[in-house]
Short mmCIF file of C-alpha atoms and ligand atoms in Angstrom, two decimals:
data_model
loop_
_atom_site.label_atom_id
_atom_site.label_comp_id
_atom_site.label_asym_id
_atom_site.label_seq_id
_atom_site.Cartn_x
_atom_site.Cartn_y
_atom_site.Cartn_z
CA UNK A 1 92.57 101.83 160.06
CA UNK A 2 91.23 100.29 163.08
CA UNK A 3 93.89 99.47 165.53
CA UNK A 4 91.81 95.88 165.96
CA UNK A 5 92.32 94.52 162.13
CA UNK A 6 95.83 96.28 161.98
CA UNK A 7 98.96 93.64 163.71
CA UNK A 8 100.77 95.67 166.27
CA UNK A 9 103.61 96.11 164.04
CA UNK A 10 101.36 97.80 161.57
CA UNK A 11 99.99 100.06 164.37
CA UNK A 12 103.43 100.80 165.16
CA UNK A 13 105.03 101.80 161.74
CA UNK A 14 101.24 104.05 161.19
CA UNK A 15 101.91 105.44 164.70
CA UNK A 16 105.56 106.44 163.30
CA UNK A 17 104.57 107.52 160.43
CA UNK A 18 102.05 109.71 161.48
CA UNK A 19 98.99 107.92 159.66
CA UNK A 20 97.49 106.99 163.19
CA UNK A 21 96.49 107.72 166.75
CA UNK A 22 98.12 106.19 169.55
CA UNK A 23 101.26 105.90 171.46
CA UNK A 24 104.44 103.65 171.15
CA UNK A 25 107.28 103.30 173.46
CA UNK A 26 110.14 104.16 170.70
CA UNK A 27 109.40 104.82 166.97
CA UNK A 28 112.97 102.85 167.01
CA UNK A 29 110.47 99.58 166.94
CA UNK A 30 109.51 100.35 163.26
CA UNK A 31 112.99 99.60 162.11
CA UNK A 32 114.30 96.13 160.70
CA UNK A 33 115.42 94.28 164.25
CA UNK A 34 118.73 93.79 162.12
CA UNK A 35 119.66 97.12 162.74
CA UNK A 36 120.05 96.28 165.84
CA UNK A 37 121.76 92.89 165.78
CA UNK A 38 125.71 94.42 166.11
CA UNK A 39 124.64 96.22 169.29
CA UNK A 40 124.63 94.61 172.95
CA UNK A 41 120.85 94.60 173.97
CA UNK A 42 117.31 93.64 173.95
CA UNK A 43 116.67 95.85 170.94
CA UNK A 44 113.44 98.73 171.53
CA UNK A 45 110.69 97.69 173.48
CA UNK A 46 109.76 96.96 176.99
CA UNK A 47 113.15 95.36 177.76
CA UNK A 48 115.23 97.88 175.92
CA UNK A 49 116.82 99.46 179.23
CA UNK A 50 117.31 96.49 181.06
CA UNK A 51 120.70 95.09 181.09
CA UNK A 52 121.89 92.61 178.54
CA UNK A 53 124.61 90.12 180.23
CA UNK A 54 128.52 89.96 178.85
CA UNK A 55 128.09 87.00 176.85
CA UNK A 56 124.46 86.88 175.12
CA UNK A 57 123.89 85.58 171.75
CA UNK A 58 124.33 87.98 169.03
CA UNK A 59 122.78 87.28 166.10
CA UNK A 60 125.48 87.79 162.47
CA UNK A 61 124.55 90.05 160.03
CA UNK A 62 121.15 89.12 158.07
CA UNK A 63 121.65 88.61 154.39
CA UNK A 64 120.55 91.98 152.06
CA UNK A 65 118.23 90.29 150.42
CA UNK A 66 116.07 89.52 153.39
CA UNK A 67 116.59 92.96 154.70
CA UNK A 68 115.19 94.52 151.65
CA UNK A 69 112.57 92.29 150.45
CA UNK A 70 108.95 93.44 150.90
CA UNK A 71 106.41 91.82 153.40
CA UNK A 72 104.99 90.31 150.60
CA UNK A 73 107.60 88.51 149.32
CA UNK A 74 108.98 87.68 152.92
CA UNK A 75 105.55 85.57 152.71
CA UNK A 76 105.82 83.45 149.45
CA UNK A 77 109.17 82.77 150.07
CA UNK A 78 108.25 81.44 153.27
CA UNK A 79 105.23 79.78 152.39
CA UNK A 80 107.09 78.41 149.22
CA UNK A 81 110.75 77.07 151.30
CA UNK A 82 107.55 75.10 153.86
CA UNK A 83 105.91 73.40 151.30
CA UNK A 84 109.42 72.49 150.15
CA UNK A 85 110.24 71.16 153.81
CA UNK A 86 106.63 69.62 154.17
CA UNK A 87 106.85 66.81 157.53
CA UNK A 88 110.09 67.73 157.89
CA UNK A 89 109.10 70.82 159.24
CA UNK A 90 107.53 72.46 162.25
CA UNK A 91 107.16 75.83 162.84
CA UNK A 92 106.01 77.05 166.88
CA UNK A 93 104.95 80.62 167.81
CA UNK A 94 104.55 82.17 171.11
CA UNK A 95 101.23 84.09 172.37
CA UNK A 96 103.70 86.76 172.15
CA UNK A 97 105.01 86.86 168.78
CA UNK A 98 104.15 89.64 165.90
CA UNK A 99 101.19 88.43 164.05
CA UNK A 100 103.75 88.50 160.75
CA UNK A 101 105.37 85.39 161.86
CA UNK A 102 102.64 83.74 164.00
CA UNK A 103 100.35 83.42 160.39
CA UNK A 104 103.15 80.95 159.50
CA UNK A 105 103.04 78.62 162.62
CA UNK A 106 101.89 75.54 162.90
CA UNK A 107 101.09 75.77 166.61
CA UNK A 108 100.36 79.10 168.89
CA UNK A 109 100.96 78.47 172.42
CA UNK A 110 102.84 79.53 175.55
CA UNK A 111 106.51 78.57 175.80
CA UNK A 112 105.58 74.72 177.52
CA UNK A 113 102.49 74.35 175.36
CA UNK A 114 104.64 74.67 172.42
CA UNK A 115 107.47 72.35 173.46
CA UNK A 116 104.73 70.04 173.81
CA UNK A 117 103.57 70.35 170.27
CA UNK A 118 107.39 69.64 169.60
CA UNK A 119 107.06 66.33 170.85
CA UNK A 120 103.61 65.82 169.03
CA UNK A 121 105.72 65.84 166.06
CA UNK A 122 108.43 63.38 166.25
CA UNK A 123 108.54 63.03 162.29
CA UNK A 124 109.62 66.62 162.52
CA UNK A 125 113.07 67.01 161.53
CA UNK A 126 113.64 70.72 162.26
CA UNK A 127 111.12 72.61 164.44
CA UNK A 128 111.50 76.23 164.05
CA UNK A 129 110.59 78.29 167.29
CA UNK A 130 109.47 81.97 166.86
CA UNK A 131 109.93 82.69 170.35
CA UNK A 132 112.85 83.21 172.93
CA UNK A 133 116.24 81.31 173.47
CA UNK A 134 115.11 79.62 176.78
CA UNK A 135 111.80 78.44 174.74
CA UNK A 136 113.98 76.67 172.01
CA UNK A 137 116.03 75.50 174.72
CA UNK A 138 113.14 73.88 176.51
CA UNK A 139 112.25 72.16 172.97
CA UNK A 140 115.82 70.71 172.60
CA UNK A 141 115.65 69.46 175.78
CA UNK A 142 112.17 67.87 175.21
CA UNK A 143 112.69 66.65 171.93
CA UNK A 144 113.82 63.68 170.05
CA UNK A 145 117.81 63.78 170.10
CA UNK A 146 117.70 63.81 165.83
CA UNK A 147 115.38 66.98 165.89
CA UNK A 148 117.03 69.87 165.58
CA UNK A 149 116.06 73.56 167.19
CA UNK A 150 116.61 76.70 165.40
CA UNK A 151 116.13 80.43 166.87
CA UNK A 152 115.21 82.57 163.70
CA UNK A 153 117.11 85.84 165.61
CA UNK A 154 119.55 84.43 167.94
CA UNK A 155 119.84 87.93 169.74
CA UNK A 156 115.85 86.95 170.76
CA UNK A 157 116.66 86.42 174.33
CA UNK A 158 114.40 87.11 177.39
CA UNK A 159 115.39 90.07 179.95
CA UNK A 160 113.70 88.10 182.72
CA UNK A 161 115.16 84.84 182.47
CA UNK A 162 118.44 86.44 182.03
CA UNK A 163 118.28 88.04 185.45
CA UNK A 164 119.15 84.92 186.70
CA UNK A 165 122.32 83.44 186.01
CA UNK A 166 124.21 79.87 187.25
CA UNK A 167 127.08 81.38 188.78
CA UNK A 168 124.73 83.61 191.09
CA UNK A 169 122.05 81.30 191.71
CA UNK A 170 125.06 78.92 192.79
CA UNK A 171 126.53 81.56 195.09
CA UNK A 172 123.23 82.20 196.55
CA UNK A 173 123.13 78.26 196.97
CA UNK A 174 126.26 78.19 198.79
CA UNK A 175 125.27 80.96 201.20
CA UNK A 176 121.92 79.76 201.89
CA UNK A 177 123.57 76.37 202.66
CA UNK A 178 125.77 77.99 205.31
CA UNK A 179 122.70 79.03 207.11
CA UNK A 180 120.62 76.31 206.81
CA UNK A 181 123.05 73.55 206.16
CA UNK A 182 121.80 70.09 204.83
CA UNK A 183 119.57 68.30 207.70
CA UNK A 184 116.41 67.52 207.62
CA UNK A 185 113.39 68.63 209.76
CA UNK A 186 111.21 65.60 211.77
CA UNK A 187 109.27 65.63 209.17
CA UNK A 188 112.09 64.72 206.82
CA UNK A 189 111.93 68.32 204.58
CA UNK A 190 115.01 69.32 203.61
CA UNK A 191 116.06 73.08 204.24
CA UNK A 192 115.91 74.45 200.96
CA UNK A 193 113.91 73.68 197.69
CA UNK A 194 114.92 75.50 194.51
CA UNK A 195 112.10 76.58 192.10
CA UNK A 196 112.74 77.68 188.73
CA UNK A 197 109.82 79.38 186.46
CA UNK A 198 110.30 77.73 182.82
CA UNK A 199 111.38 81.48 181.82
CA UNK A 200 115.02 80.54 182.73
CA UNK A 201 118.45 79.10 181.24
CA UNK A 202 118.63 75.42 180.62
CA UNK A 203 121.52 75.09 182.91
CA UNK A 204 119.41 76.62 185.97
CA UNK A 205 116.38 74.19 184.79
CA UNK A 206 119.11 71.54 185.68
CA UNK A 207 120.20 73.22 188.73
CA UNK A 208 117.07 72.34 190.01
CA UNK A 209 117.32 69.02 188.95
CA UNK A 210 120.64 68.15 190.67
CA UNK A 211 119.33 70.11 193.75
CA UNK A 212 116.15 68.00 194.42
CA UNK A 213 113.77 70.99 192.89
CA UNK A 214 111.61 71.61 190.11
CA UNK A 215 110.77 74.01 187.37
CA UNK A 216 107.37 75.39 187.28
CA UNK A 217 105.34 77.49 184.78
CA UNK A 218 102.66 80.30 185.36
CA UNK A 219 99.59 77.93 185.11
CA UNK A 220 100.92 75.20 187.68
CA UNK A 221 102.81 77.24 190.10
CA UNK A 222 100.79 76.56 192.89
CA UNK A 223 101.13 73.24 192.43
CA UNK A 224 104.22 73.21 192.50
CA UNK A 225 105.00 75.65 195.33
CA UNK A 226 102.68 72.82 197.37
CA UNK A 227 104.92 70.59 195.81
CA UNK A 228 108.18 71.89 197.40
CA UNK A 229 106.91 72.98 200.71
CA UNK A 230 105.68 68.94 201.30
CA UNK A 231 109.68 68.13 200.54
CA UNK A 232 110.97 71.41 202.12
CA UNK A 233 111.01 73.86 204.74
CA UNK A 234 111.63 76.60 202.35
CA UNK A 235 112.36 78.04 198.74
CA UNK A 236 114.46 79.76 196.72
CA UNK A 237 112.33 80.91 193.92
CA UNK A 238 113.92 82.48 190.46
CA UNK A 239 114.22 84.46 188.34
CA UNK A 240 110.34 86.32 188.52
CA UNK A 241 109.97 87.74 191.74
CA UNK A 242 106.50 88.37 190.71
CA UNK A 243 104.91 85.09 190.37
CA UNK A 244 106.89 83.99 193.44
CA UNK A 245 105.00 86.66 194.83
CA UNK A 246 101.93 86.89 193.64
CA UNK A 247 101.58 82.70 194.12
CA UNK A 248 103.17 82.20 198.00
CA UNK A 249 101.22 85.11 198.55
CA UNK A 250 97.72 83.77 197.46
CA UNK A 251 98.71 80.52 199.26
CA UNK A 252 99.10 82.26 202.61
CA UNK A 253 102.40 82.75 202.74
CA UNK A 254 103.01 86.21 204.95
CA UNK A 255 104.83 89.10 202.69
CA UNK A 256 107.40 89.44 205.50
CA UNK A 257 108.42 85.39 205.02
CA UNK A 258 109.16 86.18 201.92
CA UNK A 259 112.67 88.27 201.43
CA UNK A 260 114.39 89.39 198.26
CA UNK A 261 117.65 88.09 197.50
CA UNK A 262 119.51 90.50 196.06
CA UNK A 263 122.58 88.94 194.27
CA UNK A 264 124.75 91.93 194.44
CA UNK A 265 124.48 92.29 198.59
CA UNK A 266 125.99 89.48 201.51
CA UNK A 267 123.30 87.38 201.82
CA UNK A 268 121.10 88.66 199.27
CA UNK A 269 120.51 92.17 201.44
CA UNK A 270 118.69 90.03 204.60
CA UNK A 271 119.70 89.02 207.79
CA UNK A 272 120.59 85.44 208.90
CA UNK A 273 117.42 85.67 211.02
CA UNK A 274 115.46 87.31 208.49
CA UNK A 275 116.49 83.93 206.05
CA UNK A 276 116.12 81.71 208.52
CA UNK A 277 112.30 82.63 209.02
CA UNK A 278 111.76 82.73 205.20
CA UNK A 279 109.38 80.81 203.82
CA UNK A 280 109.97 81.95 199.77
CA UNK A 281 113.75 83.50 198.89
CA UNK A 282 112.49 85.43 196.24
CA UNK A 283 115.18 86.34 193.23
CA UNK A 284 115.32 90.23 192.32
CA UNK A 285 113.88 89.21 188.59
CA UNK A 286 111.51 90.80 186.85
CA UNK A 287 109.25 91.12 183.50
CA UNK A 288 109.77 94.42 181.86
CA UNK A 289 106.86 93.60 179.76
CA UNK A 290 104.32 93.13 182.78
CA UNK A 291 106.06 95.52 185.07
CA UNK A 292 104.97 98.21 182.93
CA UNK A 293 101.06 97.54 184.38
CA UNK A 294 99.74 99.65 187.02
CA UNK A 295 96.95 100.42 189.34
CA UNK A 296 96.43 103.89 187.77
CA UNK A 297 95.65 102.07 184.79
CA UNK A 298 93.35 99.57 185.76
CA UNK A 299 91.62 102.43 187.85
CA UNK A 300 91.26 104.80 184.97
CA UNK A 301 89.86 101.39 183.16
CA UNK A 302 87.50 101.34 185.35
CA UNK A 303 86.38 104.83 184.82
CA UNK A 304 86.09 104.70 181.30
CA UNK A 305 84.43 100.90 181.22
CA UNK A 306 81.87 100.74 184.17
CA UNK A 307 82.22 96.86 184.63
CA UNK A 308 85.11 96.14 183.01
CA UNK A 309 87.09 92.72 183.88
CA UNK A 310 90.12 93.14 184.63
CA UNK A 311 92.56 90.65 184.29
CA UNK A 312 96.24 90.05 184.04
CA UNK A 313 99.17 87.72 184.09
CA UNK A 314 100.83 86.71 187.21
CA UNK A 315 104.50 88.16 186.25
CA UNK A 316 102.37 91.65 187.16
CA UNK A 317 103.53 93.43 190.06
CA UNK A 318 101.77 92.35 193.59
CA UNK A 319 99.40 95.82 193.83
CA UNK A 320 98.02 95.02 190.02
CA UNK A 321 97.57 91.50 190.62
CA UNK A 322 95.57 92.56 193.29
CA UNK A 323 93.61 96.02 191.96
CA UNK A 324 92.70 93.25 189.12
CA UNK A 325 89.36 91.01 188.91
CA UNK A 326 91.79 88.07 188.24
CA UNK A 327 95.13 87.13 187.37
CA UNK A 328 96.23 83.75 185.30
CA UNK A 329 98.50 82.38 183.04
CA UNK A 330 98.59 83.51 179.03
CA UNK A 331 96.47 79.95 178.79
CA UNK A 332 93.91 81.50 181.85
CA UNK A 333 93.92 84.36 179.86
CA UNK A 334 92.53 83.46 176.67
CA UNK A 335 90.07 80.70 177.80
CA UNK A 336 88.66 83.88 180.33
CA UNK A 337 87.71 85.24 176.75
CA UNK A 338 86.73 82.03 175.36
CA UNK A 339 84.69 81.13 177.97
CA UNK A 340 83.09 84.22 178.15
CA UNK A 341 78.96 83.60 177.16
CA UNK A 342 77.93 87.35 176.86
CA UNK A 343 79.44 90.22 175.71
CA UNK A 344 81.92 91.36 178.17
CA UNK A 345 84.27 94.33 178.03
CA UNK A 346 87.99 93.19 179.14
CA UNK A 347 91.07 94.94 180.08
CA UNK A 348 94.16 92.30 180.08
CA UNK A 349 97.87 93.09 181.46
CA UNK A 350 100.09 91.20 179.48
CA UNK A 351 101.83 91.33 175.65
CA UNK A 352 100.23 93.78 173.63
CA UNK A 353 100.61 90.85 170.73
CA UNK A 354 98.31 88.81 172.45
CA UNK A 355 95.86 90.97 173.45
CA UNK A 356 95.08 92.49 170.09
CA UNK A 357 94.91 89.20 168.65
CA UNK A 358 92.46 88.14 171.02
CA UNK A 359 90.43 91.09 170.38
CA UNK A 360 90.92 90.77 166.28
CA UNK A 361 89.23 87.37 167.13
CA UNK A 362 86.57 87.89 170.07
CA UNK A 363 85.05 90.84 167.93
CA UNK A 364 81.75 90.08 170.16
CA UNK A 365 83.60 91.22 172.91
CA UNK A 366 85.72 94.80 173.63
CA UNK A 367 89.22 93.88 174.40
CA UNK A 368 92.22 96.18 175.47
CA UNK A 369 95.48 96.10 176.92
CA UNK A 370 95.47 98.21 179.96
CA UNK A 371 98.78 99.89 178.64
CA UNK A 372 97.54 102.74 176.57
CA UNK A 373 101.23 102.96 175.11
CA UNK A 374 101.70 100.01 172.74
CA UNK A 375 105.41 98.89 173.56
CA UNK A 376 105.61 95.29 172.57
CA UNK A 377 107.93 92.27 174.31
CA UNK A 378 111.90 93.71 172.54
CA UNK A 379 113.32 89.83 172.65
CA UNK A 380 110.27 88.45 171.04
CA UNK A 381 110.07 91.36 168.33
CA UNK A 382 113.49 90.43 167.19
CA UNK A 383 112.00 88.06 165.22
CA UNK A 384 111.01 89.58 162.21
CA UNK A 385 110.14 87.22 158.89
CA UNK A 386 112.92 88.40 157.55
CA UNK A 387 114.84 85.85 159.60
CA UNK A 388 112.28 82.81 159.67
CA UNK A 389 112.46 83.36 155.58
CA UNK A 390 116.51 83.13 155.99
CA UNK A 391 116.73 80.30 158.61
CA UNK A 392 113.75 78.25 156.37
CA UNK A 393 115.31 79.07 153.17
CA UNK A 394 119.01 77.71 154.26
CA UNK A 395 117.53 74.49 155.40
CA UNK A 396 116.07 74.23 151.78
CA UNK A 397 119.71 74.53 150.24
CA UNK A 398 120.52 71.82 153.30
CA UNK A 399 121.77 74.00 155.88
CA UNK A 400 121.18 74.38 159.18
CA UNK A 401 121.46 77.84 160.75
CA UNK A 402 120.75 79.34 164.28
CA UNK A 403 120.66 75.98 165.96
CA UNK A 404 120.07 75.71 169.85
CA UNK A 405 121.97 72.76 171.45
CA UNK A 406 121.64 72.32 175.00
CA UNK A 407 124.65 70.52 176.07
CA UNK A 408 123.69 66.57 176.93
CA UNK A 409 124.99 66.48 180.84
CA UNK A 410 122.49 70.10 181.47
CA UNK A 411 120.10 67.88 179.48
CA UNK A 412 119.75 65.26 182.04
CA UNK A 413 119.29 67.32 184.74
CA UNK A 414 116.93 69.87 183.11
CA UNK A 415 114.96 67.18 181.67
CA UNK A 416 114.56 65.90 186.08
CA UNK A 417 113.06 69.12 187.02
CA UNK A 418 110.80 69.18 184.01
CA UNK A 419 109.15 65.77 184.57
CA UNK A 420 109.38 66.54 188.22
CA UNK A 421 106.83 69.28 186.88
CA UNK A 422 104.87 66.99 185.14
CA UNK A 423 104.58 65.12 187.72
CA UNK A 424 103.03 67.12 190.71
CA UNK A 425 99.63 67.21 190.86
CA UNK A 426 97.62 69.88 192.54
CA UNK A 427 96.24 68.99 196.19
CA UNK A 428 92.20 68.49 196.17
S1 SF4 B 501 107.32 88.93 177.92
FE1 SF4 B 501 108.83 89.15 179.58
S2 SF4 B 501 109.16 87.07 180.34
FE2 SF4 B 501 108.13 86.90 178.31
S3 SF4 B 501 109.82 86.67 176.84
FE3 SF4 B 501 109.34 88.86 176.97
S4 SF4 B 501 110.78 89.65 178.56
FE4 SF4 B 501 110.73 87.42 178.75
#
């Protein structure tokens, strides 16, 4: 079995088993996620260590019948419950998500492509979204108030967004505040902008509303960094330290104008001077899934591919965004391949999901991840069709499980710092 015509979860139960070459981060990954549902955490995978708040979703128990039913049937049944649901029905996947599930959606995007393809479907009465909970979120938020969101795997969070929280990004507020306080420059900028990447709560989307910022994703957040600094003197940027820095950084923005804020530490671990010369605050947030890229592996790429090109997503540490040919957005990523005219040979830092699909579908082209060891996104893999059978099958029978509501007064404000988003436009 090639490991290009095999999904990853394939690779990863042949891996287990024995039946296969290759590496995985935990054999634990070939398990049902709903062995995993009565325990606090991101489940096995790339997030599996990080640290799960008090408080996240957990996901009940999954019916037996779903737990023991064979791929196979998994697939007629859910096949069968969406012809049953016809218009009614629309089902979203992420880049990200397990080739099992994705062969069932009726759009494949990134997390603000797909709330857009939400919208495209007003007649839709549910939509399904086989993603994260700050991606359904998003979609409530977005949607028509009768359309309802539903989370297959509640316990499908994301480590990153969860880094950031309201009640420390409002502490941070208030301490930045007492530095800067509230007047504006001659030029009328205010002392503060915050900037939230889309891979964060609803309420901190509409933090940013109520606090005169903006969200931003990873294909506009230049735009909107330009944005903020034409309103503001500075930024507080959250939860990805990564893209804050990887995007400030490529904008000109000197490394040492651009502290970490440490929630734990008095303001954030810096001085009063050393905030009051920032340019970007950036939030101690990470992505488990990128962080796991390095320049060792993009150098031994290069070894083994003369003329490889390199490229990876911005949520990549600085020193790989920079070792790499380019860096962009999961949207940069696959029109790079897309777009490609010849025969090219591409390493790509980001999900593991994504990258073998690309390469199951650019078979003109050699595609790999750079990460040798195939360790897939843990929130995303908690969706397993198991679940998108159960959630699909109850709405059949006229029941709605697993809904996301995003309450309507963090609506308002989320819903600001989204159209904020849409719209800044770059500079010429
Ligand atoms: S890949 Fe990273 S940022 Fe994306 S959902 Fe998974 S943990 Fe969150």
């Amino acid at each position: 079995m090639s490991t290009l015509d095999a999904s990853v979860d394939t690779t990863i139960r042949a891996i287990t088993n024995g039946e296969a070459p290759g590496v995985t981060c935990t054999p634990e990954l070939a398990k049902g996620p709903w062995q995993f549902d009565s325990t606090p955490g991101y489940g096995p995978g790339s997030s599996m260590f990080d640290v799960i708040p008090t408080g996240s979703p957990r996901q009940g128990a999954l019916p037996r019948e779903y737990q023991d039913a064979s791929n196979d049937d998994l697939h007629a049944r859910i096949r069968a419950a969406k012809k049953s649901l016809g218009e009614r029905l629309v089902i979203l996947g992420h880049f990200y998500q397990r080739d099992e599930v994705v062969q069932h959606a009726d759009f494949l995007g990134d997390s603000f492509q797909l709330a857009n393809a939400a919208m495209s479907k007003p007649e839709a009465e549910f939509i399904v979204f086989c993603g994260v909970h700050f991606m359904a979120e998003t979609a409530d938020i977005l949607a028509r108030d009768e359309q309802r969101v539903i989370l297959p795997n509640l316990a499908a969070g994301c480590s990153m967004a969860d880094m950031a929280d309201s009640d420390s990004v409002q502490a941070a507020w208030e301490e930045l505040t007492s530095v800067y306080g509230s007047e504006p420059d001659a030029d009328g900028r205010v002392p503060i902008i915050p900037v939230t990447y889309m891979n964060s709560s609803a309420a901190l989307k509409a933090f940013c509303g109520a606090n005169g910022g903006i969200v931003c994703t990873s294909s506009n957040a230049k735009t909107v960094l330009e944005w903020a600094f034409e309103r503001g003197q500075r930024v507080l940027f959250f939860p990805d330290q990564h893209l804050g820095r990887n995007t400030a950084k490529a904008m000109g923005v000197p490394l040492d104008r651009m502290p970490m804020w440490n929630p734990h530490k008095p303001f954030g671990g810096s001085t009063k001077q050393g905030l009051l010369d920032a340019q970007v605050i950036l939030w101690h947030g990470f992505c488990s899934v990128h962080k796991r890229f390095t320049v060792g592996q993009i150098e031994q790429a290069r070894i083994d591919h003369p003329g490889v090109r390199v490229v990876v997503h911005p949520e990549c540490p600085m020193e790989v965004v920079d070792a790499a040919d380019e860096a962009g957005s999961t949207d940069y990523i696959r029109r790079a391949v897309i777009g490609a005219t010849e025969p090219t040979t591409f390493a790509i830092g980001t999900e593991v999901n994504m990258v073998n699909r690309l390469a199951a579908e650019h078979p003109q082209h050699t595609i790999f991840c750079l990460d040798p060891v195939i360790c897939p996104c843990s929130t995303m893999y908690r969706i397993h069709p198991g679940y998108l059978a159960w959630v699909l099958e109850e709405l059949v029978a006229g029941r709605v499980v697993n809904e996301i509501v995003v309450d309507a007064a963090v609506q308002t404000d989320a819903l600001l710092a989204l159209q904020r988003m849409l719209a800044a436009k770059p500079r010429d």
